[in-house]
Amino acid sequence: KQEVTQIPAALSVPEGENLVLNCSFTDSAIYNLQWFRQDPGKGLTSLLLIQSSQREQTSGRLNASLDKSSGRSTLYIAASQPGDSATYLCAVEGEKLTFGTGTRLTIIP
Amino acid sequence: NAGVTQTPKFQVLKTGQSMTLQCAQDMNHEYMSWYRQDPGMGLRLIHYSVGAGITDQGEVPNGYNVSRSTTEDFPLRLLSAAPSQTSVYFCASGGGISLAFGPGTRLTVT
């Protein structure tokens, strides 16, 4: 059974810093990995999707990497801003879509 | 283009009551799904549908029913609410990069 872990559960960093969020998964037989953002009381918004054949994807200040063999993905956020404060979830798609529990990110002005 | 809409946003039920959570999408997606989100746990799949007239169970289907009479609508029915069904429910439409979530329904069962 696929298990997806995100550590830490919460993270606070000063505005302007670069930061990395981590995601690990137990079964490397995946089609893709996706990062989502969830604001309080809202649904999930897709940020980046990495196909299993890809190593990374970039969108603006966000860069996501995937190492299938080690079962790890990272989401790199450059020059963090208070508006980046949210919970970030990763999800891997194999037989089904399996979500991690998320990292709650707070950017301190 | 409204995307995925869910109603109601909030609901309080007494144990044993039944209700239907509504979900609609205007993106012409064949695939739709229902998740529940509980503190400390990832989103868990309740039921899903690959097209009108076709539904299947997910990871935690007990206590829930679904139907898919049209491409646009995918309601989730709670047959006899239990406190364990207190959760936030998300409807999703599409898959992969086209996956879109509704804003959620916060359900409390007392």
Tab-separated table of C-alpha atoms in Angstrom:
chain	number	residue	atom	x	y	z
A	1	LYS	CA	0.000	0.000	0.000
A	2	GLN	CA	1.378	3.388	-1.006
A	3	GLU	CA	2.195	5.708	1.880
A	4	VAL	CA	3.070	9.361	1.422
A	5	THR	CA	4.837	11.306	4.157
A	6	GLN	CA	5.492	15.017	4.459
A	7	ILE	CA	7.887	16.258	7.101
A	8	PRO	CA	7.792	18.667	8.831
A	9	ALA	CA	4.087	19.099	9.500
A	10	ALA	CA	4.621	22.840	9.988
A	11	LEU	CA	7.327	25.296	9.002
A	12	SER	CA	7.837	29.012	9.638
A	13	VAL	CA	10.410	31.061	7.759
A	14	PRO	CA	11.126	34.801	7.393
A	15	GLU	CA	10.009	36.534	4.236
A	16	GLY	CA	12.539	36.473	1.418
A	17	GLU	CA	14.145	33.158	2.310
A	18	ASN	CA	14.335	30.224	-0.043
A	19	LEU	CA	12.832	27.026	1.342
A	20	VAL	CA	12.344	23.363	0.554
A	21	LEU	CA	9.346	21.171	1.348
A	22	ASN	CA	9.779	17.418	1.373
A	23	CYS	CA	7.613	14.521	0.265
A	24	SER	CA	8.482	10.833	0.432
A	25	PHE	CA	6.584	7.816	-0.856
A	26	THR	CA	7.010	4.084	-0.364
A	27	ASP	CA	6.088	2.606	-3.770
A	28	SER	CA	8.087	3.865	-6.743
A	29	ALA	CA	5.570	2.471	-9.278
A	30	ILE	CA	3.899	5.811	-9.927
A	31	TYR	CA	2.617	7.616	-13.004
A	32	ASN	CA	3.165	11.091	-11.648
A	33	LEU	CA	3.538	13.230	-8.542
A	34	GLN	CA	1.647	16.425	-7.964
A	35	TRP	CA	2.041	19.324	-5.553
A	36	PHE	CA	-1.011	21.213	-4.317
A	37	ARG	CA	-1.623	24.310	-2.286
A	38	GLN	CA	-4.515	24.552	0.170
A	39	ASP	CA	-5.555	27.816	1.778
A	40	PRO	CA	-7.569	27.705	5.030
A	41	GLY	CA	-11.183	26.752	4.388
A	42	LYS	CA	-10.575	26.277	0.673
A	43	GLY	CA	-10.091	23.461	-1.775
A	44	LEU	CA	-6.809	22.322	-3.283
A	45	THR	CA	-5.104	24.117	-6.135
A	46	SER	CA	-2.673	22.224	-8.341
A	47	LEU	CA	0.774	23.818	-8.483
A	48	LEU	CA	2.982	21.404	-10.384
A	49	LEU	CA	2.731	17.921	-11.819
A	50	ILE	CA	5.821	15.817	-12.565
A	51	GLN	CA	5.431	12.810	-14.822
A	52	SER	CA	7.292	9.686	-13.705
A	53	SER	CA	9.736	10.094	-16.607
A	54	GLN	CA	10.611	13.654	-15.608
A	55	ARG	CA	13.075	14.892	-13.010
A	56	GLU	CA	11.663	18.336	-12.335
A	57	GLN	CA	9.096	20.975	-13.205
A	58	THR	CA	9.217	24.720	-12.754
A	59	SER	CA	6.540	27.379	-12.485
A	60	GLY	CA	7.625	30.879	-11.567
A	61	ARG	CA	9.287	30.781	-8.143
A	62	LEU	CA	8.375	27.127	-7.653
A	63	ASN	CA	10.517	24.171	-8.648
A	64	ALA	CA	9.550	20.582	-7.943
A	65	SER	CA	11.922	17.646	-8.300
A	66	LEU	CA	11.264	13.930	-8.387
A	67	ASP	CA	13.605	11.051	-7.569
A	68	LYS	CA	11.499	7.970	-8.156
A	69	SER	CA	14.205	5.493	-7.209
A	70	SER	CA	14.586	6.963	-3.729
A	71	GLY	CA	10.881	7.759	-3.357
A	72	ARG	CA	11.384	11.467	-2.798
A	73	SER	CA	10.176	14.784	-4.116
A	74	THR	CA	10.991	18.316	-3.077
A	75	LEU	CA	9.183	21.586	-3.665
A	76	TYR	CA	11.565	24.534	-3.731
A	77	ILE	CA	10.091	28.000	-3.179
A	78	ALA	CA	12.395	30.893	-4.004
A	79	ALA	CA	12.229	34.313	-2.368
A	80	SER	CA	9.275	33.447	-0.154
A	81	GLN	CA	6.441	35.941	0.314
A	82	PRO	CA	3.679	36.210	2.946
A	83	GLY	CA	1.205	35.193	0.232
A	84	ASP	CA	2.948	31.816	0.053
A	85	SER	CA	1.559	30.969	3.501
A	86	ALA	CA	-0.656	27.923	3.044
A	87	THR	CA	-0.631	24.167	3.459
A	88	TYR	CA	1.247	22.319	0.731
A	89	LEU	CA	0.292	18.758	-0.097
A	90	CYS	CA	1.912	16.255	-2.374
A	91	ALA	CA	0.081	13.375	-4.002
A	92	VAL	CA	1.361	10.416	-5.980
A	93	GLU	CA	-0.663	8.693	-8.646
A	94	GLY	CA	-0.262	4.953	-8.977
A	95	GLU	CA	-3.279	2.676	-8.927
A	96	LYS	CA	-4.952	5.592	-7.199
A	97	LEU	CA	-4.103	9.078	-6.045
A	98	THR	CA	-2.539	8.997	-2.559
A	99	PHE	CA	-2.097	12.214	-0.612
A	100	GLY	CA	0.339	13.209	2.070
A	101	THR	CA	-0.874	15.026	5.166
A	102	GLY	CA	0.751	18.294	4.134
A	103	THR	CA	3.180	20.886	5.450
A	104	ARG	CA	1.653	24.055	6.878
A	105	LEU	CA	3.920	26.887	5.767
A	106	THR	CA	3.955	30.302	7.428
A	107	ILE	CA	6.008	33.133	5.946
A	108	ILE	CA	6.826	35.736	8.578
A	109	PRO	CA	6.816	39.340	7.250
B	1	ASN	CA	-16.651	28.785	-16.166
B	2	ALA	CA	-17.406	27.965	-12.514
B	3	GLY	CA	-15.150	24.886	-12.311
B	4	VAL	CA	-16.281	22.605	-9.479
B	5	THR	CA	-19.065	23.783	-7.203
B	6	GLN	CA	-20.195	22.189	-3.954
B	7	THR	CA	-23.198	22.837	-1.743
B	8	PRO	CA	-23.685	23.339	1.098
B	9	LYS	CA	-20.506	24.904	2.504
B	10	PHE	CA	-21.396	23.946	6.070
B	11	GLN	CA	-23.817	21.420	7.537
B	12	VAL	CA	-24.629	20.128	10.995
B	13	LEU	CA	-26.487	16.829	11.267
B	14	LYS	CA	-27.746	14.737	14.129
B	15	THR	CA	-26.729	11.094	14.331
B	16	GLY	CA	-28.979	9.005	12.109
B	17	GLN	CA	-30.025	11.793	9.757
B	18	SER	CA	-29.404	11.525	6.044
B	19	MET	CA	-28.346	14.170	3.576
B	20	THR	CA	-26.893	14.722	0.125
B	21	LEU	CA	-23.806	16.733	-0.658
B	22	GLN	CA	-24.062	18.258	-4.096
B	23	CYS	CA	-21.218	18.526	-6.600
B	24	ALA	CA	-21.283	19.905	-10.123
B	25	GLN	CA	-18.626	20.617	-12.742
B	26	ASP	CA	-18.772	22.484	-16.035
B	27	MET	CA	-15.518	21.236	-17.557
B	28	ASN	CA	-16.992	18.172	-19.274
B	29	HIS	CA	-14.750	15.824	-17.300
B	30	GLU	CA	-15.618	12.157	-17.337
B	31	TYR	CA	-13.796	11.409	-14.075
B	32	MET	CA	-15.167	12.749	-10.796
B	33	SER	CA	-14.399	11.786	-7.219
B	34	TRP	CA	-15.216	12.440	-3.589
B	35	TYR	CA	-12.632	12.754	-0.811
B	36	ARG	CA	-12.786	13.362	2.876
B	37	GLN	CA	-10.095	15.263	4.750
B	38	ASP	CA	-9.504	14.648	8.449
B	39	PRO	CA	-6.868	16.209	10.732
B	40	GLY	CA	-3.561	14.349	10.589
B	41	MET	CA	-4.650	12.238	7.633
B	42	GLY	CA	-4.283	12.782	3.935
B	43	LEU	CA	-7.303	13.106	1.718
B	44	ARG	CA	-8.986	9.728	1.403
B	45	LEU	CA	-11.008	8.636	-1.594
B	46	ILE	CA	-14.638	7.750	-0.845
B	47	HIS	CA	-16.146	7.020	-4.271
B	48	TYR	CA	-15.347	7.850	-7.845
B	49	SER	CA	-16.963	7.804	-11.268
B	50	VAL	CA	-15.413	7.380	-14.711
B	51	GLY	CA	-18.504	8.565	-16.525
B	52	ALA	CA	-22.285	8.854	-16.413
B	53	GLY	CA	-23.800	5.669	-15.033
B	54	ILE	CA	-20.476	4.277	-13.768
B	55	THR	CA	-19.362	4.535	-10.145
B	56	ASP	CA	-16.985	2.599	-7.951
B	57	GLN	CA	-15.787	2.481	-4.365
B	58	GLY	CA	-12.670	4.138	-3.101
B	59	GLU	CA	-10.740	3.635	0.092
B	60	VAL	CA	-13.462	4.552	2.623
B	61	PRO	CA	-16.883	3.946	1.019
B	62	ASN	CA	-18.858	2.645	4.000
B	63	GLY	CA	-21.822	4.825	4.943
B	64	TYR	CA	-21.856	6.705	1.622
B	65	ASN	CA	-23.673	6.261	-1.670
B	66	VAL	CA	-23.131	7.957	-5.008
B	67	SER	CA	-24.796	8.068	-8.392
B	68	ARG	CA	-23.869	9.681	-11.702
B	69	SER	CA	-26.865	10.331	-13.892
B	70	THR	CA	-25.204	13.152	-15.855
B	71	THR	CA	-21.643	14.132	-16.707
B	72	GLU	CA	-22.009	17.351	-14.714
B	73	ASP	CA	-23.348	16.115	-11.363
B	74	PHE	CA	-21.963	13.692	-8.801
B	75	PRO	CA	-23.896	13.825	-5.500
B	76	LEU	CA	-22.701	12.081	-2.344
B	77	ARG	CA	-25.345	10.688	-0.008
B	78	LEU	CA	-24.907	9.975	3.666
B	79	LEU	CA	-27.396	7.278	4.500
B	80	SER	CA	-27.432	7.472	8.312
B	81	ALA	CA	-24.961	10.012	9.637
B	82	ALA	CA	-22.513	9.005	12.356
B	83	PRO	CA	-20.077	11.162	14.387
B	84	SER	CA	-17.209	9.393	12.578
B	85	GLN	CA	-18.387	11.102	9.401
B	86	THR	CA	-17.571	14.523	10.801
B	87	SER	CA	-15.072	15.779	8.235
B	88	VAL	CA	-14.448	18.134	5.364
B	89	TYR	CA	-15.637	16.695	2.060
B	90	PHE	CA	-14.114	17.620	-1.274
B	91	CYS	CA	-15.442	16.858	-4.691
B	92	ALA	CA	-12.887	16.683	-7.504
B	93	SER	CA	-13.193	16.614	-11.258
B	94	GLY	CA	-10.727	15.471	-13.882
B	95	GLY	CA	-7.294	14.020	-13.342
B	96	GLY	CA	-3.596	14.735	-13.688
B	97	ILE	CA	-2.870	18.367	-14.451
B	98	SER	CA	-6.589	18.973	-15.096
B	99	LEU	CA	-7.574	17.843	-11.604
B	100	ALA	CA	-9.786	20.487	-9.997
B	101	PHE	CA	-11.228	20.528	-6.492
B	102	GLY	CA	-14.366	22.131	-5.174
B	103	PRO	CA	-14.223	24.447	-2.139
B	104	GLY	CA	-15.374	21.734	0.257
B	105	THR	CA	-18.264	21.029	2.609
B	106	ARG	CA	-17.579	21.075	6.339
B	107	LEU	CA	-19.870	18.509	7.944
B	108	THR	CA	-20.389	18.058	11.667
B	109	VAL	CA	-22.394	15.135	13.017
B	110	THR	CA	-23.508	15.431	16.628
